[in-house]
Amino acid sequence: MIRTGDTIENTATGERLTFLATSADTDGEAVVVETIVQPGGAVAAAHLHPAQSERFAVAEGTLAMKVGREKFTLGLGDVAPPTARRTARACR
């Protein structure tokens, strides 16, 4: 079981996830994860969360995203709106 403070690294995608809060910490309301993606790395593959929403806030660098058919790039301080299906790739 994942616990607050646990870190998972995926060398294939270039991402490192650190769990800041788990569903056990938030009574099932949220899971908060800091995700660091190396330049050129990706945030998993295109995927769908049927019962949850996912929100990205860029703290450093840029993040190219595709939400549905729309493509855009997020920069420092930008926040992607919650949505069910998306892909993301770190630009720098």
PDB file of N, CA and C in Angstrom:
ATOM      1  N   MET A   1       0.844  -1.176   0.000  1.00  0.00           N
ATOM      2  CA  MET A   1       0.000   0.000   0.000  1.00  0.00           C
ATOM      3  C   MET A   1       0.893   1.244   0.000  1.00  0.00           C
ATOM      4  N   ILE A   2       0.517   2.219  -0.815  1.00  0.00           N
ATOM      5  CA  ILE A   2       1.253   3.480  -0.886  1.00  0.00           C
ATOM      6  C   ILE A   2       1.007   4.288   0.378  1.00  0.00           C
ATOM      7  N   ARG A   3       2.067   4.912   0.877  1.00  0.00           N
ATOM      8  CA  ARG A   3       1.974   5.783   2.051  1.00  0.00           C
ATOM      9  C   ARG A   3       2.524   7.157   1.703  1.00  0.00           C
ATOM     10  N   THR A   4       2.071   8.164   2.407  1.00  0.00           N
ATOM     11  CA  THR A   4       2.579   9.515   2.223  1.00  0.00           C
ATOM     12  C   THR A   4       4.096   9.501   2.360  1.00  0.00           C
ATOM     13  N   GLY A   5       4.761  10.130   1.388  1.00  0.00           N
ATOM     14  CA  GLY A   5       6.223  10.166   1.380  1.00  0.00           C
ATOM     15  C   GLY A   5       6.856   9.120   0.492  1.00  0.00           C
ATOM     16  N   ASP A   6       6.092   8.099   0.094  1.00  0.00           N
ATOM     17  CA  ASP A   6       6.626   7.070  -0.813  1.00  0.00           C
ATOM     18  C   ASP A   6       6.920   7.684  -2.176  1.00  0.00           C
ATOM     19  N   THR A   7       7.971   7.192  -2.823  1.00  0.00           N
ATOM     20  CA  THR A   7       8.358   7.651  -4.155  1.00  0.00           C
ATOM     21  C   THR A   7       8.483   6.457  -5.080  1.00  0.00           C
ATOM     22  N   ILE A   8       7.945   6.616  -6.286  1.00  0.00           N
ATOM     23  CA  ILE A   8       8.055   5.605  -7.335  1.00  0.00           C
ATOM     24  C   ILE A   8       8.751   6.261  -8.518  1.00  0.00           C
ATOM     25  N   GLU A   9       9.757   5.594  -9.066  1.00  0.00           N
ATOM     26  CA  GLU A   9      10.454   6.128 -10.233  1.00  0.00           C
ATOM     27  C   GLU A   9      10.266   5.188 -11.414  1.00  0.00           C
ATOM     28  N   ASN A  10       9.901   5.771 -12.560  1.00  0.00           N
ATOM     29  CA  ASN A  10       9.729   5.001 -13.784  1.00  0.00           C
ATOM     30  C   ASN A  10      10.793   5.474 -14.770  1.00  0.00           C
ATOM     31  N   THR A  11      11.860   4.703 -14.897  1.00  0.00           N
ATOM     32  CA  THR A  11      12.958   5.107 -15.774  1.00  0.00           C
ATOM     33  C   THR A  11      12.565   5.030 -17.242  1.00  0.00           C
ATOM     34  N   ALA A  12      11.549   4.232 -17.585  1.00  0.00           N
ATOM     35  CA  ALA A  12      11.102   4.127 -18.981  1.00  0.00           C
ATOM     36  C   ALA A  12      10.416   5.411 -19.449  1.00  0.00           C
ATOM     37  N   THR A  13       9.665   6.065 -18.562  1.00  0.00           N
ATOM     38  CA  THR A  13       8.954   7.289 -18.943  1.00  0.00           C
ATOM     39  C   THR A  13       9.666   8.558 -18.486  1.00  0.00           C
ATOM     40  N   GLY A  14      10.668   8.419 -17.614  1.00  0.00           N
ATOM     41  CA  GLY A  14      11.382   9.589 -17.107  1.00  0.00           C
ATOM     42  C   GLY A  14      10.617  10.345 -16.034  1.00  0.00           C
ATOM     43  N   GLU A  15       9.713   9.678 -15.341  1.00  0.00           N
ATOM     44  CA  GLU A  15       8.933  10.358 -14.306  1.00  0.00           C
ATOM     45  C   GLU A  15       9.216   9.777 -12.920  1.00  0.00           C
ATOM     46  N   ARG A  16       9.119  10.665 -11.932  1.00  0.00           N
ATOM     47  CA  ARG A  16       9.262  10.272 -10.530  1.00  0.00           C
ATOM     48  C   ARG A  16       8.066  10.831  -9.775  1.00  0.00           C
ATOM     49  N   LEU A  17       7.348   9.974  -9.086  1.00  0.00           N
ATOM     50  CA  LEU A  17       6.149  10.372  -8.359  1.00  0.00           C
ATOM     51  C   LEU A  17       6.395  10.248  -6.862  1.00  0.00           C
ATOM     52  N   THR A  18       6.093  11.311  -6.121  1.00  0.00           N
ATOM     53  CA  THR A  18       6.163  11.290  -4.668  1.00  0.00           C
ATOM     54  C   THR A  18       4.767  11.574  -4.138  1.00  0.00           C
ATOM     55  N   PHE A  19       4.271  10.694  -3.307  1.00  0.00           N
ATOM     56  CA  PHE A  19       2.926  10.829  -2.771  1.00  0.00           C
ATOM     57  C   PHE A  19       2.936  11.792  -1.586  1.00  0.00           C
ATOM     58  N   LEU A  20       2.245  12.923  -1.748  1.00  0.00           N
ATOM     59  CA  LEU A  20       2.178  13.948  -0.712  1.00  0.00           C
ATOM     60  C   LEU A  20       0.995  13.730   0.225  1.00  0.00           C
ATOM     61  N   ALA A  21      -0.061  13.115  -0.288  1.00  0.00           N
ATOM     62  CA  ALA A  21      -1.228  12.744   0.520  1.00  0.00           C
ATOM     63  C   ALA A  21      -1.908  11.568  -0.180  1.00  0.00           C
ATOM     64  N   THR A  22      -2.354  10.603   0.592  1.00  0.00           N
ATOM     65  CA  THR A  22      -3.020   9.433   0.022  1.00  0.00           C
ATOM     66  C   THR A  22      -4.515   9.486   0.342  1.00  0.00           C
ATOM     67  N   SER A  23      -5.268   8.567  -0.234  1.00  0.00           N
ATOM     68  CA  SER A  23      -6.699   8.522   0.065  1.00  0.00           C
ATOM     69  C   SER A  23      -6.934   8.225   1.544  1.00  0.00           C
ATOM     70  N   ALA A  24      -6.019   7.492   2.168  1.00  0.00           N
ATOM     71  CA  ALA A  24      -6.137   7.220   3.606  1.00  0.00           C
ATOM     72  C   ALA A  24      -5.990   8.506   4.415  1.00  0.00           C
ATOM     73  N   ASP A  25      -5.156   9.438   3.927  1.00  0.00           N
ATOM     74  CA  ASP A  25      -4.949  10.719   4.619  1.00  0.00           C
ATOM     75  C   ASP A  25      -6.125  11.672   4.444  1.00  0.00           C
ATOM     76  N   THR A  26      -6.854  11.520   3.338  1.00  0.00           N
ATOM     77  CA  THR A  26      -7.901  12.492   2.976  1.00  0.00           C
ATOM     78  C   THR A  26      -9.300  11.896   3.032  1.00  0.00           C
ATOM     79  N   ASP A  27      -9.467  10.802   3.741  1.00  0.00           N
ATOM     80  CA  ASP A  27     -10.768  10.115   3.835  1.00  0.00           C
ATOM     81  C   ASP A  27     -11.344   9.813   2.457  1.00  0.00           C
ATOM     82  N   GLY A  28     -10.471   9.414   1.526  1.00  0.00           N
ATOM     83  CA  GLY A  28     -10.912   9.019   0.200  1.00  0.00           C
ATOM     84  C   GLY A  28     -11.212  10.162  -0.757  1.00  0.00           C
ATOM     85  N   GLU A  29     -10.980  11.395  -0.346  1.00  0.00           N
ATOM     86  CA  GLU A  29     -11.315  12.549  -1.186  1.00  0.00           C
ATOM     87  C   GLU A  29     -10.287  12.842  -2.266  1.00  0.00           C
ATOM     88  N   ALA A  30      -9.021  12.522  -2.025  1.00  0.00           N
ATOM     89  CA  ALA A  30      -7.982  12.891  -2.994  1.00  0.00           C
ATOM     90  C   ALA A  30      -6.726  12.072  -2.777  1.00  0.00           C
ATOM     91  N   VAL A  31      -5.924  12.029  -3.818  1.00  0.00           N
ATOM     92  CA  VAL A  31      -4.551  11.557  -3.755  1.00  0.00           C
ATOM     93  C   VAL A  31      -3.722  12.678  -4.357  1.00  0.00           C
ATOM     94  N   VAL A  32      -2.745  13.186  -3.631  1.00  0.00           N
ATOM     95  CA  VAL A  32      -1.924  14.295  -4.097  1.00  0.00           C
ATOM     96  C   VAL A  32      -0.524  13.758  -4.381  1.00  0.00           C
ATOM     97  N   VAL A  33      -0.089  13.936  -5.636  1.00  0.00           N
ATOM     98  CA  VAL A  33       1.179  13.384  -6.077  1.00  0.00           C
ATOM     99  C   VAL A  33       2.008  14.478  -6.732  1.00  0.00           C
ATOM    100  N   GLU A  34       3.257  14.621  -6.299  1.00  0.00           N
ATOM    101  CA  GLU A  34       4.206  15.491  -7.004  1.00  0.00           C
ATOM    102  C   GLU A  34       4.865  14.617  -8.064  1.00  0.00           C
ATOM    103  N   THR A  35       4.753  15.033  -9.314  1.00  0.00           N
ATOM    104  CA  THR A  35       5.335  14.278 -10.413  1.00  0.00           C
ATOM    105  C   THR A  35       6.416  15.121 -11.064  1.00  0.00           C
ATOM    106  N   ILE A  36       7.612  14.593 -11.099  1.00  0.00           N
ATOM    107  CA  ILE A  36       8.728  15.262 -11.765  1.00  0.00           C
ATOM    108  C   ILE A  36       9.046  14.444 -13.005  1.00  0.00           C
ATOM    109  N   VAL A  37       9.036  15.121 -14.151  1.00  0.00           N
ATOM    110  CA  VAL A  37       9.271  14.443 -15.423  1.00  0.00           C
ATOM    111  C   VAL A  37      10.525  15.033 -16.056  1.00  0.00           C
ATOM    112  N   GLN A  38      11.453  14.171 -16.412  1.00  0.00           N
ATOM    113  CA  GLN A  38      12.679  14.612 -17.074  1.00  0.00           C
ATOM    114  C   GLN A  38      12.340  15.167 -18.457  1.00  0.00           C
ATOM    115  N   PRO A  39      13.116  16.140 -18.964  1.00  0.00           N
ATOM    116  CA  PRO A  39      12.864  16.665 -20.310  1.00  0.00           C
ATOM    117  C   PRO A  39      12.778  15.534 -21.331  1.00  0.00           C
ATOM    118  N   GLY A  40      11.730  15.567 -22.148  1.00  0.00           N
ATOM    119  CA  GLY A  40      11.496  14.512 -23.124  1.00  0.00           C
ATOM    120  C   GLY A  40      10.742  13.324 -22.563  1.00  0.00           C
ATOM    121  N   GLY A  41      10.592  13.284 -21.233  1.00  0.00           N
ATOM    122  CA  GLY A  41       9.853  12.201 -20.589  1.00  0.00           C
ATOM    123  C   GLY A  41       8.358  12.430 -20.719  1.00  0.00           C
ATOM    124  N   ALA A  42       7.587  11.442 -20.327  1.00  0.00           N
ATOM    125  CA  ALA A  42       6.136  11.523 -20.465  1.00  0.00           C
ATOM    126  C   ALA A  42       5.442  11.138 -19.175  1.00  0.00           C
ATOM    127  N   VAL A  43       4.252  11.679 -18.980  1.00  0.00           N
ATOM    128  CA  VAL A  43       3.415  11.301 -17.850  1.00  0.00           C
ATOM    129  C   VAL A  43       2.541  10.152 -18.306  1.00  0.00           C
ATOM    130  N   ALA A  44       2.995   8.950 -18.041  1.00  0.00           N
ATOM    131  CA  ALA A  44       2.301   7.717 -18.438  1.00  0.00           C
ATOM    132  C   ALA A  44       1.892   7.767 -19.913  1.00  0.00           C
ATOM    133  N   ALA A  45       1.059   6.865 -20.312  1.00  0.00           N
ATOM    134  CA  ALA A  45       0.520   6.849 -21.672  1.00  0.00           C
ATOM    135  C   ALA A  45      -0.856   7.500 -21.634  1.00  0.00           C
ATOM    136  N   ALA A  46      -1.437   7.724 -22.806  1.00  0.00           N
ATOM    137  CA  ALA A  46      -2.806   8.237 -22.825  1.00  0.00           C
ATOM    138  C   ALA A  46      -3.656   7.288 -21.989  1.00  0.00           C
ATOM    139  N   HIS A  47      -4.431   7.855 -21.102  1.00  0.00           N
ATOM    140  CA  HIS A  47      -5.208   7.013 -20.210  1.00  0.00           C
ATOM    141  C   HIS A  47      -6.477   7.728 -19.774  1.00  0.00           C
ATOM    142  N   LEU A  48      -7.330   7.004 -19.121  1.00  0.00           N
ATOM    143  CA  LEU A  48      -8.632   7.504 -18.708  1.00  0.00           C
ATOM    144  C   LEU A  48      -8.863   7.173 -17.246  1.00  0.00           C
ATOM    145  N   HIS A  49      -9.363   8.144 -16.491  1.00  0.00           N
ATOM    146  CA  HIS A  49      -9.785   7.927 -15.110  1.00  0.00           C
ATOM    147  C   HIS A  49     -11.306   8.070 -15.091  1.00  0.00           C
ATOM    148  N   PRO A  50     -12.048   6.976 -15.119  1.00  0.00           N
ATOM    149  CA  PRO A  50     -13.500   7.080 -15.253  1.00  0.00           C
ATOM    150  C   PRO A  50     -14.209   7.713 -14.059  1.00  0.00           C
ATOM    151  N   ALA A  51     -13.623   7.645 -12.873  1.00  0.00           N
ATOM    152  CA  ALA A  51     -14.312   8.180 -11.695  1.00  0.00           C
ATOM    153  C   ALA A  51     -13.542   9.292 -10.998  1.00  0.00           C
ATOM    154  N   GLN A  52     -12.402   9.699 -11.559  1.00  0.00           N
ATOM    155  CA  GLN A  52     -11.604  10.741 -10.925  1.00  0.00           C
ATOM    156  C   GLN A  52     -11.249  11.813 -11.947  1.00  0.00           C
ATOM    157  N   SER A  53     -10.853  12.970 -11.442  1.00  0.00           N
ATOM    158  CA  SER A  53     -10.291  13.995 -12.325  1.00  0.00           C
ATOM    159  C   SER A  53      -8.817  14.135 -11.969  1.00  0.00           C
ATOM    160  N   GLU A  54      -8.064  14.712 -12.880  1.00  0.00           N
ATOM    161  CA  GLU A  54      -6.624  14.853 -12.709  1.00  0.00           C
ATOM    162  C   GLU A  54      -6.273  16.294 -13.032  1.00  0.00           C
ATOM    163  N   ARG A  55      -5.425  16.914 -12.209  1.00  0.00           N
ATOM    164  CA  ARG A  55      -5.079  18.317 -12.386  1.00  0.00           C
ATOM    165  C   ARG A  55      -3.568  18.435 -12.400  1.00  0.00           C
ATOM    166  N   PHE A  56      -3.031  19.201 -13.363  1.00  0.00           N
ATOM    167  CA  PHE A  56      -1.590  19.431 -13.461  1.00  0.00           C
ATOM    168  C   PHE A  56      -1.309  20.902 -13.223  1.00  0.00           C
ATOM    169  N   ALA A  57      -0.317  21.211 -12.403  1.00  0.00           N
ATOM    170  CA  ALA A  57       0.173  22.571 -12.209  1.00  0.00           C
ATOM    171  C   ALA A  57       1.674  22.537 -12.456  1.00  0.00           C
ATOM    172  N   VAL A  58       2.171  23.394 -13.331  1.00  0.00           N
ATOM    173  CA  VAL A  58       3.582  23.381 -13.706  1.00  0.00           C
ATOM    174  C   VAL A  58       4.377  24.253 -12.735  1.00  0.00           C
ATOM    175  N   ALA A  59       5.378  23.652 -12.091  1.00  0.00           N
ATOM    176  CA  ALA A  59       6.228  24.364 -11.136  1.00  0.00           C
ATOM    177  C   ALA A  59       7.537  24.809 -11.772  1.00  0.00           C
ATOM    178  N   GLU A  60       7.955  24.116 -12.841  1.00  0.00           N
ATOM    179  CA  GLU A  60       9.229  24.433 -13.498  1.00  0.00           C
ATOM    180  C   GLU A  60       9.208  23.846 -14.901  1.00  0.00           C
ATOM    181  N   GLY A  61       9.784  24.552 -15.865  1.00  0.00           N
ATOM    182  CA  GLY A  61       9.852  24.048 -17.233  1.00  0.00           C
ATOM    183  C   GLY A  61       8.532  24.211 -17.961  1.00  0.00           C
ATOM    184  N   THR A  62       8.313  23.378 -18.967  1.00  0.00           N
ATOM    185  CA  THR A  62       7.071  23.397 -19.725  1.00  0.00           C
ATOM    186  C   THR A  62       6.572  21.977 -19.905  1.00  0.00           C
ATOM    187  N   LEU A  63       5.274  21.867 -20.118  1.00  0.00           N
ATOM    188  CA  LEU A  63       4.639  20.572 -20.264  1.00  0.00           C
ATOM    189  C   LEU A  63       3.694  20.627 -21.454  1.00  0.00           C
ATOM    190  N   ALA A  64       3.974  19.812 -22.484  1.00  0.00           N
ATOM    191  CA  ALA A  64       3.092  19.729 -23.645  1.00  0.00           C
ATOM    192  C   ALA A  64       1.979  18.751 -23.306  1.00  0.00           C
ATOM    193  N   MET A  65       0.744  19.143 -23.584  1.00  0.00           N
ATOM    194  CA  MET A  65      -0.392  18.302 -23.245  1.00  0.00           C
ATOM    195  C   MET A  65      -1.321  18.150 -24.437  1.00  0.00           C
ATOM    196  N   LYS A  66      -2.020  17.042 -24.442  1.00  0.00           N
ATOM    197  CA  LYS A  66      -3.095  16.825 -25.394  1.00  0.00           C
ATOM    198  C   LYS A  66      -4.301  16.392 -24.582  1.00  0.00           C
ATOM    199  N   VAL A  67      -5.357  17.168 -24.665  1.00  0.00           N
ATOM    200  CA  VAL A  67      -6.604  16.855 -23.973  1.00  0.00           C
ATOM    201  C   VAL A  67      -7.659  16.704 -25.053  1.00  0.00           C
ATOM    202  N   GLY A  68      -8.128  15.478 -25.239  1.00  0.00           N
ATOM    203  CA  GLY A  68      -9.011  15.220 -26.373  1.00  0.00           C
ATOM    204  C   GLY A  68      -8.234  15.472 -27.648  1.00  0.00           C
ATOM    205  N   ARG A  69      -8.725  16.375 -28.487  1.00  0.00           N
ATOM    206  CA  ARG A  69      -8.017  16.723 -29.732  1.00  0.00           C
ATOM    207  C   ARG A  69      -7.220  18.013 -29.602  1.00  0.00           C
ATOM    208  N   GLU A  70      -7.367  18.694 -28.471  1.00  0.00           N
ATOM    209  CA  GLU A  70      -6.691  19.980 -28.264  1.00  0.00           C
ATOM    210  C   GLU A  70      -5.274  19.764 -27.731  1.00  0.00           C
ATOM    211  N   LYS A  71      -4.294  20.452 -28.353  1.00  0.00           N
ATOM    212  CA  LYS A  71      -2.904  20.405 -27.908  1.00  0.00           C
ATOM    213  C   LYS A  71      -2.514  21.787 -27.389  1.00  0.00           C
ATOM    214  N   PHE A  72      -1.775  21.830 -26.294  1.00  0.00           N
ATOM    215  CA  PHE A  72      -1.288  23.094 -25.770  1.00  0.00           C
ATOM    216  C   PHE A  72      -0.063  22.849 -24.901  1.00  0.00           C
ATOM    217  N   THR A  73       0.638  23.921 -24.570  1.00  0.00           N
ATOM    218  CA  THR A  73       1.832  23.841 -23.734  1.00  0.00           C
ATOM    219  C   THR A  73       1.611  24.690 -22.489  1.00  0.00           C
ATOM    220  N   LEU A  74       1.856  24.088 -21.341  1.00  0.00           N
ATOM    221  CA  LEU A  74       1.751  24.790 -20.071  1.00  0.00           C
ATOM    222  C   LEU A  74       3.133  25.235 -19.624  1.00  0.00           C
ATOM    223  N   GLY A  75       3.203  26.419 -19.038  1.00  0.00           N
ATOM    224  CA  GLY A  75       4.452  26.935 -18.494  1.00  0.00           C
ATOM    225  C   GLY A  75       4.331  27.163 -16.996  1.00  0.00           C
ATOM    226  N   LEU A  76       5.328  27.813 -16.430  1.00  0.00           N
ATOM    227  CA  LEU A  76       5.398  28.075 -14.998  1.00  0.00           C
ATOM    228  C   LEU A  76       4.104  28.699 -14.485  1.00  0.00           C
ATOM    229  N   GLY A  77       3.501  28.069 -13.502  1.00  0.00           N
ATOM    230  CA  GLY A  77       2.295  28.580 -12.870  1.00  0.00           C
ATOM    231  C   GLY A  77       1.001  28.231 -13.585  1.00  0.00           C
ATOM    232  N   ASP A  78       1.087  27.715 -14.811  1.00  0.00           N
ATOM    233  CA  ASP A  78      -0.126  27.335 -15.533  1.00  0.00           C
ATOM    234  C   ASP A  78      -0.725  26.075 -14.923  1.00  0.00           C
ATOM    235  N   VAL A  79      -2.033  25.957 -15.025  1.00  0.00           N
ATOM    236  CA  VAL A  79      -2.740  24.803 -14.492  1.00  0.00           C
ATOM    237  C   VAL A  79      -3.639  24.237 -15.585  1.00  0.00           C
ATOM    238  N   ALA A  80      -3.540  22.944 -15.822  1.00  0.00           N
ATOM    239  CA  ALA A  80      -4.422  22.279 -16.777  1.00  0.00           C
ATOM    240  C   ALA A  80      -5.744  21.989 -16.087  1.00  0.00           C
ATOM    241  N   PRO A  81      -6.848  22.209 -16.773  1.00  0.00           N
ATOM    242  CA  PRO A  81      -8.146  21.934 -16.148  1.00  0.00           C
ATOM    243  C   PRO A  81      -8.337  20.440 -15.924  1.00  0.00           C
ATOM    244  N   PRO A  82      -9.124  20.074 -14.927  1.00  0.00           N
ATOM    245  CA  PRO A  82      -9.412  18.660 -14.710  1.00  0.00           C
ATOM    246  C   PRO A  82     -10.109  18.079 -15.938  1.00  0.00           C
ATOM    247  N   THR A  83      -9.770  16.880 -16.283  1.00  0.00           N
ATOM    248  CA  THR A  83     -10.401  16.187 -17.396  1.00  0.00           C
ATOM    249  C   THR A  83     -10.190  14.693 -17.226  1.00  0.00           C
ATOM    250  N   ALA A  84     -10.878  13.919 -18.000  1.00  0.00           N
ATOM    251  CA  ALA A  84     -10.791  12.473 -17.836  1.00  0.00           C
ATOM    252  C   ALA A  84      -9.694  11.838 -18.677  1.00  0.00           C
ATOM    253  N   ARG A  85      -9.378  12.372 -19.874  1.00  0.00           N
ATOM    254  CA  ARG A  85      -8.397  11.715 -20.742  1.00  0.00           C
ATOM    255  C   ARG A  85      -7.392  12.740 -21.242  1.00  0.00           C
ATOM    256  N   ARG A  86      -6.097  12.407 -21.118  1.00  0.00           N
ATOM    257  CA  ARG A  86      -5.054  13.312 -21.570  1.00  0.00           C
ATOM    258  C   ARG A  86      -3.733  12.578 -21.715  1.00  0.00           C
ATOM    259  N   THR A  87      -2.812  13.214 -22.416  1.00  0.00           N
ATOM    260  CA  THR A  87      -1.415  12.785 -22.446  1.00  0.00           C
ATOM    261  C   THR A  87      -0.579  13.996 -22.099  1.00  0.00           C
ATOM    262  N   ALA A  88       0.637  13.788 -21.612  1.00  0.00           N
ATOM    263  CA  ALA A  88       1.519  14.898 -21.262  1.00  0.00           C
ATOM    264  C   ALA A  88       2.961  14.492 -21.468  1.00  0.00           C
ATOM    265  N   ARG A  89       3.774  15.461 -21.919  1.00  0.00           N
ATOM    266  CA  ARG A  89       5.204  15.230 -22.147  1.00  0.00           C
ATOM    267  C   ARG A  89       5.969  16.469 -21.711  1.00  0.00           C
ATOM    268  N   ALA A  90       7.057  16.268 -20.958  1.00  0.00           N
ATOM    269  CA  ALA A  90       7.895  17.380 -20.531  1.00  0.00           C
ATOM    270  C   ALA A  90       8.702  17.904 -21.705  1.00  0.00           C
ATOM    271  N   CYS A  91       8.700  19.216 -21.889  1.00  0.00           N
ATOM    272  CA  CYS A  91       9.447  19.823 -22.983  1.00  0.00           C
ATOM    273  C   CYS A  91      10.851  20.217 -22.543  1.00  0.00           C
ATOM    274  N   ARG A  92      10.966  20.767 -21.380  1.00  0.00           N
ATOM    275  CA  ARG A  92      12.261  21.177 -20.847  1.00  0.00           C
ATOM    276  C   ARG A  92      12.188  21.302 -19.357  1.00  0.00           C
TER     277      ARG A  92
END
